[in-house]
PDB file of N, CA and C in Angstrom:
ATOM      1  N   MET A   1      49.413  77.126  51.080  1.00 50.00           N
ATOM      2  CA  MET A   1      47.650  76.833  51.120  1.00 50.00           C
ATOM      3  C   MET A   1      47.162  76.735  50.133  1.00 50.00           C
ATOM      4  N   GLU A   2      47.722  76.303  49.525  1.00 59.00           N
ATOM      5  CA  GLU A   2      47.570  75.160  47.606  1.00 59.00           C
ATOM      6  C   GLU A   2      47.188  73.936  48.819  1.00 59.00           C
ATOM      7  N   LYS A   3      48.022  73.376  49.397  1.00 59.00           N
ATOM      8  CA  LYS A   3      48.400  72.156  49.858  1.00 59.00           C
ATOM      9  C   LYS A   3      46.958  72.031  50.904  1.00 59.00           C
ATOM     10  N   LEU A   4      46.580  73.442  51.954  1.00 54.00           N
ATOM     11  CA  LEU A   4      45.627  72.726  52.888  1.00 54.00           C
ATOM     12  C   LEU A   4      44.354  72.692  52.407  1.00 54.00           C
ATOM     13  N   SER A   5      44.320  73.075  50.729  1.00 68.00           N
ATOM     14  CA  SER A   5      43.227  73.709  50.513  1.00 68.00           C
ATOM     15  C   SER A   5      43.018  72.017  49.223  1.00 68.00           C
ATOM     16  N   ASN A   6      43.912  71.105  48.760  1.00 70.00           N
ATOM     17  CA  ASN A   6      43.991  70.195  48.596  1.00 70.00           C
ATOM     18  C   ASN A   6      43.549  68.971  49.620  1.00 70.00           C
ATOM     19  N   ASP A   7      44.094  69.426  50.635  1.00 72.00           N
ATOM     20  CA  ASP A   7      43.437  68.269  51.827  1.00 72.00           C
ATOM     21  C   ASP A   7      42.283  68.247  52.038  1.00 72.00           C
ATOM     22  N   VAL A   8      41.527  70.044  52.692  1.00 73.00           N
ATOM     23  CA  VAL A   8      40.422  69.574  52.383  1.00 73.00           C
ATOM     24  C   VAL A   8      39.416  69.224  51.538  1.00 73.00           C
ATOM     25  N   ILE A   9      39.588  69.697  49.923  1.00 75.00           N
ATOM     26  CA  ILE A   9      39.031  68.418  48.718  1.00 75.00           C
ATOM     27  C   ILE A   9      39.099  67.816  49.739  1.00 75.00           C
ATOM     28  N   ALA A  10      40.201  66.951  49.776  1.00 76.00           N
ATOM     29  CA  ALA A  10      40.023  65.365  49.575  1.00 76.00           C
ATOM     30  C   ALA A  10      39.580  64.334  50.761  1.00 76.00           C
ATOM     31  N   ASP A  11      39.772  65.154  52.516  1.00 75.00           N
ATOM     32  CA  ASP A  11      39.022  64.868  53.006  1.00 75.00           C
ATOM     33  C   ASP A  11      36.857  64.898  52.933  1.00 75.00           C
ATOM     34  N   LEU A  12      36.409  65.838  52.203  1.00 78.00           N
ATOM     35  CA  LEU A  12      35.502  66.605  51.257  1.00 78.00           C
ATOM     36  C   LEU A  12      34.753  65.227  50.763  1.00 78.00           C
ATOM     37  N   LYS A  13      35.878  64.809  50.260  1.00 80.00           N
ATOM     38  CA  LYS A  13      35.437  63.119  48.536  1.00 80.00           C
ATOM     39  C   LYS A  13      35.845  62.877  50.051  1.00 80.00           C
ATOM     40  N   VAL A  14      36.526  61.907  50.842  1.00 81.00           N
ATOM     41  CA  VAL A  14      36.264  60.984  51.620  1.00 81.00           C
ATOM     42  C   VAL A  14      34.942  60.660  52.528  1.00 81.00           C
ATOM     43  N   VAL A  15      34.321  62.745  52.983  1.00 80.00           N
ATOM     44  CA  VAL A  15      33.018  62.438  53.716  1.00 80.00           C
ATOM     45  C   VAL A  15      32.331  61.831  52.411  1.00 80.00           C
ATOM     46  N   VAL A  16      32.172  62.460  51.225  1.00 80.00           N
ATOM     47  CA  VAL A  16      31.354  62.048  51.099  1.00 80.00           C
ATOM     48  C   VAL A  16      30.811  60.591  49.792  1.00 80.00           C
ATOM     49  N   THR A  17      32.152  60.251  49.922  1.00 81.00           N
ATOM     50  CA  THR A  17      32.011  58.999  49.366  1.00 81.00           C
ATOM     51  C   THR A  17      31.647  57.850  50.710  1.00 81.00           C
ATOM     52  N   ASP A  18      32.009  58.241  52.052  1.00 78.00           N
ATOM     53  CA  ASP A  18      31.348  57.669  52.988  1.00 78.00           C
ATOM     54  C   ASP A  18      30.044  57.950  52.964  1.00 78.00           C
ATOM     55  N   THR A  19      29.141  59.102  53.110  1.00 80.00           N
ATOM     56  CA  THR A  19      28.322  59.450  53.252  1.00 80.00           C
ATOM     57  C   THR A  19      26.885  58.231  52.173  1.00 80.00           C
ATOM     58  N   GLU A  20      27.777  58.665  50.873  1.00 79.00           N
ATOM     59  CA  GLU A  20      26.865  57.374  50.063  1.00 79.00           C
ATOM     60  C   GLU A  20      26.769  56.264  50.113  1.00 79.00           C
ATOM     61  N   ALA A  21      27.699  55.790  50.279  1.00 79.00           N
ATOM     62  CA  ALA A  21      27.834  54.166  50.696  1.00 79.00           C
ATOM     63  C   ALA A  21      27.436  53.956  51.770  1.00 79.00           C
ATOM     64  N   LEU A  22      26.716  54.453  53.140  1.00 77.00           N
ATOM     65  CA  LEU A  22      26.204  54.431  54.619  1.00 77.00           C
ATOM     66  C   LEU A  22      24.566  55.061  53.580  1.00 77.00           C
ATOM     67  N   LEU A  23      24.182  55.832  52.794  1.00 77.00           N
ATOM     68  CA  LEU A  23      22.739  55.723  52.341  1.00 77.00           C
ATOM     69  C   LEU A  23      22.839  54.695  51.460  1.00 77.00           C
ATOM     70  N   LYS A  24      23.678  54.140  50.204  1.00 78.00           N
ATOM     71  CA  LYS A  24      23.337  53.039  50.237  1.00 78.00           C
ATOM     72  C   LYS A  24      22.908  51.554  50.957  1.00 78.00           C
ATOM     73  N   ALA A  25      23.888  51.553  52.257  1.00 76.00           N
ATOM     74  CA  ALA A  25      23.732  49.999  53.294  1.00 76.00           C
ATOM     75  C   ALA A  25      22.491  50.433  52.766  1.00 76.00           C
ATOM     76  N   THR A  26      21.803  52.290  53.372  1.00 75.00           N
ATOM     77  CA  THR A  26      19.736  52.180  54.551  1.00 75.00           C
ATOM     78  C   THR A  26      19.337  52.182  54.141  1.00 75.00           C
ATOM     79  N   ALA A  27      19.682  52.096  52.867  1.00 73.00           N
ATOM     80  CA  ALA A  27      18.144  51.986  51.616  1.00 73.00           C
ATOM     81  C   ALA A  27      17.044  51.402  51.332  1.00 73.00           C
ATOM     82  N   ASN A  28      17.501  50.166  52.113  1.00 75.00           N
ATOM     83  CA  ASN A  28      16.510  49.364  52.884  1.00 75.00           C
ATOM     84  C   ASN A  28      16.381  48.765  53.812  1.00 75.00           C
ATOM     85  N   GLN A  29      16.362  49.800  54.391  1.00 73.00           N
ATOM     86  CA  GLN A  29      16.005  49.567  56.029  1.00 73.00           C
ATOM     87  C   GLN A  29      14.558  50.724  56.460  1.00 73.00           C
ATOM     88  N   GLY A  30      13.736  50.254  56.884  1.00 72.00           N
ATOM     89  CA  GLY A  30      12.122  50.881  56.985  1.00 72.00           C
ATOM     90  C   GLY A  30      12.480  51.671  58.101  1.00 72.00           C
ATOM     91  N   GLY A  31      11.177  52.381  58.366  1.00 74.00           N
ATOM     92  CA  GLY A  31      11.032  53.472  59.218  1.00 74.00           C
ATOM     93  C   GLY A  31      10.710  55.080  58.256  1.00 74.00           C
ATOM     94  N   GLU A  32      10.375  56.008  59.162  1.00 76.00           N
ATOM     95  CA  GLU A  32       9.984  56.547  58.294  1.00 76.00           C
ATOM     96  C   GLU A  32      10.579  57.853  58.659  1.00 76.00           C
ATOM     97  N   LYS A  33      10.614  57.788  59.763  1.00 72.00           N
ATOM     98  CA  LYS A  33      12.319  58.657  60.750  1.00 72.00           C
ATOM     99  C   LYS A  33      13.906  58.605  60.112  1.00 72.00           C
ATOM    100  N   LEU A  34      13.930  57.046  59.486  1.00 73.00           N
ATOM    101  CA  LEU A  34      14.867  57.059  59.253  1.00 73.00           C
ATOM    102  C   LEU A  34      14.843  57.533  57.607  1.00 73.00           C
ATOM    103  N   ALA A  35      14.000  57.183  56.999  1.00 74.00           N
ATOM    104  CA  ALA A  35      14.102  57.897  55.705  1.00 74.00           C
ATOM    105  C   ALA A  35      13.532  59.854  55.432  1.00 74.00           C
ATOM    106  N   GLU A  36      12.921  59.839  56.081  1.00 76.00           N
ATOM    107  CA  GLU A  36      13.293  61.204  56.629  1.00 76.00           C
ATOM    108  C   GLU A  36      14.532  61.646  56.954  1.00 76.00           C
ATOM    109  N   VAL A  37      15.591  61.236  57.849  1.00 75.00           N
ATOM    110  CA  VAL A  37      17.271  61.495  57.950  1.00 75.00           C
ATOM    111  C   VAL A  37      17.366  61.277  56.439  1.00 75.00           C
ATOM    112  N   ARG A  38      17.220  59.849  55.860  1.00 74.00           N
ATOM    113  CA  ARG A  38      17.870  59.693  54.817  1.00 74.00           C
ATOM    114  C   ARG A  38      17.909  60.547  53.035  1.00 74.00           C
ATOM    115  N   ALA A  39      16.779  61.312  53.177  1.00 78.00           N
ATOM    116  CA  ALA A  39      16.455  62.609  52.120  1.00 78.00           C
ATOM    117  C   ALA A  39      17.354  63.389  52.998  1.00 78.00           C
ATOM    118  N   LYS A  40      16.808  63.615  54.381  1.00 79.00           N
ATOM    119  CA  LYS A  40      17.874  65.268  54.302  1.00 79.00           C
ATOM    120  C   LYS A  40      19.877  64.949  53.977  1.00 79.00           C
ATOM    121  N   ALA A  41      19.966  64.000  54.805  1.00 78.00           N
ATOM    122  CA  ALA A  41      21.199  63.657  53.748  1.00 78.00           C
ATOM    123  C   ALA A  41      21.278  63.585  52.615  1.00 78.00           C
ATOM    124  N   GLU A  42      21.306  63.167  51.594  1.00 79.00           N
ATOM    125  CA  GLU A  42      21.068  63.238  50.371  1.00 79.00           C
ATOM    126  C   GLU A  42      20.882  64.422  49.232  1.00 79.00           C
ATOM    127  N   GLU A  43      20.462  65.340  50.290  1.00 82.00           N
ATOM    128  CA  GLU A  43      20.032  66.897  50.141  1.00 82.00           C
ATOM    129  C   GLU A  43      20.783  67.837  50.288  1.00 82.00           C
ATOM    130  N   SER A  44      21.610  67.061  51.433  1.00 80.00           N
ATOM    131  CA  SER A  44      23.181  68.177  52.042  1.00 80.00           C
ATOM    132  C   SER A  44      24.492  67.684  51.270  1.00 80.00           C
ATOM    133  N   LEU A  45      24.084  66.498  51.117  1.00 79.00           N
ATOM    134  CA  LEU A  45      25.037  65.446  50.144  1.00 79.00           C
ATOM    135  C   LEU A  45      24.855  65.972  48.431  1.00 79.00           C
ATOM    136  N   GLY A  46      23.962  66.433  47.464  1.00 81.00           N
ATOM    137  CA  GLY A  46      24.315  67.744  46.527  1.00 81.00           C
ATOM    138  C   GLY A  46      24.284  68.880  47.431  1.00 81.00           C
ATOM    139  N   VAL A  47      24.192  69.624  47.974  1.00 81.00           N
ATOM    140  CA  VAL A  47      24.821  70.544  48.046  1.00 81.00           C
ATOM    141  C   VAL A  47      26.259  70.751  48.222  1.00 81.00           C
ATOM    142  N   VAL A  48      27.012  69.322  49.242  1.00 79.00           N
ATOM    143  CA  VAL A  48      28.449  69.521  49.090  1.00 79.00           C
ATOM    144  C   VAL A  48      29.017  69.342  47.932  1.00 79.00           C
ATOM    145  N   LYS A  49      28.064  68.086  46.839  1.00 80.00           N
ATOM    146  CA  LYS A  49      29.131  68.036  46.006  1.00 80.00           C
ATOM    147  C   LYS A  49      28.966  69.816  45.016  1.00 80.00           C
ATOM    148  N   ALA A  50      28.029  70.252  45.294  1.00 83.00           N
ATOM    149  CA  ALA A  50      27.394  71.194  43.742  1.00 83.00           C
ATOM    150  C   ALA A  50      28.767  72.892  44.522  1.00 83.00           C
ATOM    151  N   ARG A  51      29.217  72.357  45.668  1.00 82.00           N
ATOM    152  CA  ARG A  51      29.435  73.662  46.399  1.00 82.00           C
ATOM    153  C   ARG A  51      31.239  72.867  46.291  1.00 82.00           C
ATOM    154  N   MET A  52      31.809  71.925  46.089  1.00 81.00           N
ATOM    155  CA  MET A  52      33.389  71.559  45.965  1.00 81.00           C
ATOM    156  C   MET A  52      33.858  71.669  44.473  1.00 81.00           C
ATOM    157  N   ALA A  53      32.121  71.686  43.512  1.00 83.00           N
ATOM    158  CA  ALA A  53      32.540  72.000  41.986  1.00 83.00           C
ATOM    159  C   ALA A  53      32.633  73.118  41.974  1.00 83.00           C
ATOM    160  N   GLU A  54      32.090  74.277  43.112  1.00 85.00           N
ATOM    161  CA  GLU A  54      32.207  75.393  42.245  1.00 85.00           C
ATOM    162  C   GLU A  54      33.388  75.179  42.925  1.00 85.00           C
ATOM    163  N   ALA A  55      33.713  75.542  43.866  1.00 81.00           N
ATOM    164  CA  ALA A  55      35.707  75.718  44.857  1.00 81.00           C
ATOM    165  C   ALA A  55      36.335  74.790  43.939  1.00 81.00           C
ATOM    166  N   HIS A  56      36.155  74.170  43.183  1.00 82.00           N
ATOM    167  CA  HIS A  56      36.846  73.524  42.562  1.00 82.00           C
ATOM    168  C   HIS A  56      36.895  74.476  41.298  1.00 82.00           C
ATOM    169  N   THR A  57      35.946  74.749  40.547  1.00 88.00           N
ATOM    170  CA  THR A  57      36.221  75.996  39.140  1.00 88.00           C
ATOM    171  C   THR A  57      37.369  77.289  40.165  1.00 88.00           C
ATOM    172  N   ALA A  58      36.698  77.795  40.360  1.00 87.00           N
ATOM    173  CA  ALA A  58      37.014  79.187  41.108  1.00 87.00           C
ATOM    174  C   ALA A  58      38.938  79.173  41.134  1.00 87.00           C
ATOM    175  N   LEU A  59      38.620  77.481  41.934  1.00 85.00           N
ATOM    176  CA  LEU A  59      40.087  77.321  41.976  1.00 85.00           C
ATOM    177  C   LEU A  59      40.979  77.172  40.791  1.00 85.00           C
ATOM    178  N   VAL A  60      41.215  76.130  39.909  1.00 89.00           N
ATOM    179  CA  VAL A  60      41.396  76.269  38.501  1.00 89.00           C
ATOM    180  C   VAL A  60      41.635  77.410  37.639  1.00 89.00           C
ATOM    181  N   ILE A  61      40.312  78.814  37.945  1.00 93.00           N
ATOM    182  CA  ILE A  61      40.730  80.164  37.405  1.00 93.00           C
ATOM    183  C   ILE A  61      41.770  80.777  38.000  1.00 93.00           C
ATOM    184  N   LYS A  62      41.587  81.561  39.652  1.00 93.00           N
ATOM    185  CA  LYS A  62      42.919  81.337  40.361  1.00 93.00           C
ATOM    186  C   LYS A  62      44.329  81.127  39.774  1.00 93.00           C
ATOM    187  N   THR A  63      44.120  79.661  39.276  1.00 92.00           N
ATOM    188  CA  THR A  63      45.156  79.154  39.167  1.00 92.00           C
ATOM    189  C   THR A  63      45.927  79.358  37.635  1.00 92.00           C
ATOM    190  N   LYS A  64      45.170  79.607  36.835  1.00 94.00           N
ATOM    191  CA  LYS A  64      45.008  79.516  35.197  1.00 94.00           C
ATOM    192  C   LYS A  64      45.892  81.304  35.624  1.00 94.00           C
ATOM    193  N   GLU A  65      44.789  82.420  36.309  1.00 95.00           N
ATOM    194  CA  GLU A  65      44.638  83.848  35.848  1.00 95.00           C
ATOM    195  C   GLU A  65      46.533  83.875  36.860  1.00 95.00           C
ATOM    196  N   ALA A  66      46.568  83.450  38.048  1.00 94.00           N
ATOM    197  CA  ALA A  66      48.387  83.391  38.586  1.00 94.00           C
ATOM    198  C   ALA A  66      49.456  83.011  37.961  1.00 94.00           C
ATOM    199  N   ALA A  67      48.878  81.933  36.845  1.00 94.00           N
ATOM    200  CA  ALA A  67      50.467  81.560  35.600  1.00 94.00           C
ATOM    201  C   ALA A  67      50.485  82.306  34.668  1.00 94.00           C
ATOM    202  N   LYS A  68      49.005  83.284  34.361  1.00 95.00           N
ATOM    203  CA  LYS A  68      49.341  83.658  33.688  1.00 95.00           C
ATOM    204  C   LYS A  68      49.963  85.170  34.178  1.00 95.00           C
ATOM    205  N   ALA A  69      49.520  86.338  34.684  1.00 93.00           N
ATOM    206  CA  ALA A  69      50.359  86.759  35.753  1.00 93.00           C
ATOM    207  C   ALA A  69      52.094  86.313  35.538  1.00 93.00           C
ATOM    208  N   THR A  70      52.259  85.654  36.269  1.00 89.00           N
ATOM    209  CA  THR A  70      53.329  85.662  36.407  1.00 89.00           C
ATOM    210  C   THR A  70      54.122  85.552  34.737  1.00 89.00           C
ATOM    211  N   ASP A  71      53.401  84.894  33.887  1.00 91.00           N
ATOM    212  CA  ASP A  71      54.437  84.693  32.404  1.00 91.00           C
ATOM    213  C   ASP A  71      54.567  86.125  32.303  1.00 91.00           C
ATOM    214  N   VAL A  72      53.544  86.956  32.263  1.00 92.00           N
ATOM    215  CA  VAL A  72      53.325  88.808  31.572  1.00 92.00           C
ATOM    216  C   VAL A  72      55.292  88.844  31.961  1.00 92.00           C
ATOM    217  N   TYR A  73      54.066  89.077  33.721  1.00 88.00           N
ATOM    218  CA  TYR A  73      55.809  89.793  34.955  1.00 88.00           C
ATOM    219  C   TYR A  73      56.815  88.984  34.050  1.00 88.00           C
ATOM    220  N   VAL A  74      57.514  87.508  34.146  1.00 87.00           N
ATOM    221  CA  VAL A  74      58.515  86.846  33.697  1.00 87.00           C
ATOM    222  C   VAL A  74      58.719  87.820  32.067  1.00 87.00           C
ATOM    223  N   HIS A  75      57.950  87.582  31.320  1.00 91.00           N
ATOM    224  CA  HIS A  75      58.244  88.228  29.756  1.00 91.00           C
ATOM    225  C   HIS A  75      58.590  89.568  30.038  1.00 91.00           C
ATOM    226  N   GLU A  76      58.488  90.807  30.306  1.00 91.00           N
ATOM    227  CA  GLU A  76      58.129  92.260  31.117  1.00 91.00           C
ATOM    228  C   GLU A  76      59.175  92.060  31.612  1.00 91.00           C
ATOM    229  N   ASN A  77      60.377  91.580  32.696  1.00 89.00           N
ATOM    230  CA  ASN A  77      61.304  91.930  33.495  1.00 89.00           C
ATOM    231  C   ASN A  77      61.761  90.569  33.861  1.00 89.00           C
ATOM    232  N   PRO A  78      62.296  90.175  32.919  1.00 90.00           N
ATOM    233  CA  PRO A  78      63.613  88.633  32.812  1.00 90.00           C
ATOM    234  C   PRO A  78      64.286  88.449  33.841  1.00 90.00           C
ATOM    235  N   TRP A  79      65.076  89.683  34.205  1.00 92.00           N
ATOM    236  CA  TRP A  79      66.319  89.932  34.610  1.00 92.00           C
ATOM    237  C   TRP A  79      65.655  89.877  36.319  1.00 92.00           C
ATOM    238  N   GLN A  80      64.645  90.306  36.596  1.00 91.00           N
ATOM    239  CA  GLN A  80      64.193  90.762  38.024  1.00 91.00           C
ATOM    240  C   GLN A  80      63.937  89.390  37.854  1.00 91.00           C
ATOM    241  N   ALA A  81      63.172  88.629  37.117  1.00 87.00           N
ATOM    242  CA  ALA A  81      62.461  86.892  37.119  1.00 87.00           C
ATOM    243  C   ALA A  81      63.084  86.602  37.754  1.00 87.00           C
ATOM    244  N   ALA A  82      64.799  85.949  37.251  1.00 90.00           N
ATOM    245  CA  ALA A  82      65.962  85.325  37.441  1.00 90.00           C
ATOM    246  C   ALA A  82      66.538  85.316  38.237  1.00 90.00           C
ATOM    247  N   GLY A  83      66.005  86.324  39.077  1.00 91.00           N
ATOM    248  CA  GLY A  83      66.738  87.180  39.945  1.00 91.00           C
ATOM    249  C   GLY A  83      66.148  86.986  41.550  1.00 91.00           C
ATOM    250  N   ILE A  84      65.291  86.655  41.451  1.00 90.00           N
ATOM    251  CA  ILE A  84      64.484  85.819  42.532  1.00 90.00           C
ATOM    252  C   ILE A  84      64.522  84.672  42.203  1.00 90.00           C
ATOM    253  N   ALA A  85      64.100  83.954  40.793  1.00 91.00           N
ATOM    254  CA  ALA A  85      64.585  82.853  40.904  1.00 91.00           C
ATOM    255  C   ALA A  85      65.643  82.220  41.622  1.00 91.00           C
ATOM    256  N   ALA A  86      66.688  83.013  41.232  1.00 93.00           N
ATOM    257  CA  ALA A  86      68.413  81.976  42.450  1.00 93.00           C
ATOM    258  C   ALA A  86      67.881  82.670  44.120  1.00 93.00           C
ATOM    259  N   GLY A  87      67.646  83.756  44.386  1.00 93.00           N
ATOM    260  CA  GLY A  87      67.149  84.004  45.406  1.00 93.00           C
ATOM    261  C   GLY A  87      66.455  82.637  46.265  1.00 93.00           C
ATOM    262  N   VAL A  88      65.337  82.320  45.133  1.00 92.00           N
ATOM    263  CA  VAL A  88      64.171  81.239  45.845  1.00 92.00           C
ATOM    264  C   VAL A  88      65.796  80.062  46.279  1.00 92.00           C
ATOM    265  N   GLY A  89      65.770  80.016  45.630  1.00 92.00           N
ATOM    266  CA  GLY A  89      66.927  78.923  45.496  1.00 92.00           C
ATOM    267  C   GLY A  89      68.063  78.546  46.314  1.00 92.00           C
ATOM    268  N   LEU A  90      68.265  79.325  46.452  1.00 93.00           N
ATOM    269  CA  LEU A  90      69.258  79.905  47.862  1.00 93.00           C
ATOM    270  C   LEU A  90      68.551  79.507  49.101  1.00 93.00           C
ATOM    271  N   VAL A  91      67.481  79.778  49.053  1.00 94.00           N
ATOM    272  CA  VAL A  91      66.814  79.745  50.655  1.00 94.00           C
ATOM    273  C   VAL A  91      66.717  78.299  50.408  1.00 94.00           C
ATOM    274  N   ILE A  92      65.981  77.652  49.388  1.00 93.00           N
ATOM    275  CA  ILE A  92      65.693  76.516  49.777  1.00 93.00           C
ATOM    276  C   ILE A  92      66.802  75.562  49.547  1.00 93.00           C
ATOM    277  N   GLY A  93      68.347  75.800  48.987  1.00 92.00           N
ATOM    278  CA  GLY A  93      68.899  74.911  49.325  1.00 92.00           C
ATOM    279  C   GLY A  93      70.146  75.021  50.447  1.00 92.00           C
ATOM    280  N   LEU A  94      69.549  76.619  51.282  1.00 91.00           N
ATOM    281  CA  LEU A  94      70.241  76.834  52.151  1.00 91.00           C
ATOM    282  C   LEU A  94      69.000  75.903  53.777  1.00 91.00           C
ATOM    283  N   LEU A  95      67.686  75.461  53.486  1.00 90.00           N
ATOM    284  CA  LEU A  95      66.937  74.991  54.133  1.00 90.00           C
ATOM    285  C   LEU A  95      67.413  73.310  54.380  1.00 90.00           C
ATOM    286  N   ILE A  96      67.517  73.005  52.950  1.00 91.00           N
ATOM    287  CA  ILE A  96      67.478  72.053  52.864  1.00 91.00           C
ATOM    288  C   ILE A  96      69.809  71.504  53.556  1.00 91.00           C
ATOM    289  N   GLY A  97      70.206  71.379  53.316  1.00 88.00           N
ATOM    290  CA  GLY A  97      71.721  71.868  54.224  1.00 88.00           C
ATOM    291  C   GLY A  97      71.414  71.289  55.089  1.00 88.00           C
ATOM    292  N   ARG A  98      70.302  72.235  56.131  1.00 83.00           N
ATOM    293  CA  ARG A  98      70.260  71.726  57.791  1.00 83.00           C
ATOM    294  C   ARG A  98      70.207  71.101  58.415  1.00 83.00           C
ATOM    295  N   ARG A  99      68.901  70.447  57.061  1.00 71.00           N
ATOM    296  CA  ARG A  99      68.898  68.422  57.991  1.00 71.00           C
ATOM    297  C   ARG A  99      69.315  68.068  58.076  1.00 71.00           C
TER     298      ARG A  99
END
């Protein structure tokens, strides 16, 4: 899921960059309709940037909370954590070995 979130964020950054380039390229173009569309695009771009910043902040907060919860669990249950890590390592090893 994290990879999906990172991919979506990367895609949105590309869209934002492309939109900014398009707006700069058409800045000298005349016409009332084009100016109206450009203004609307700039407004939408601002909203997208703000939402991306909010999403990034929320993701960082959730990641820190998960890391802290994991740290607490490992300190409270060291043997269980070691067993879980060994099990995950075994599964990953089996999956890699099949390739």
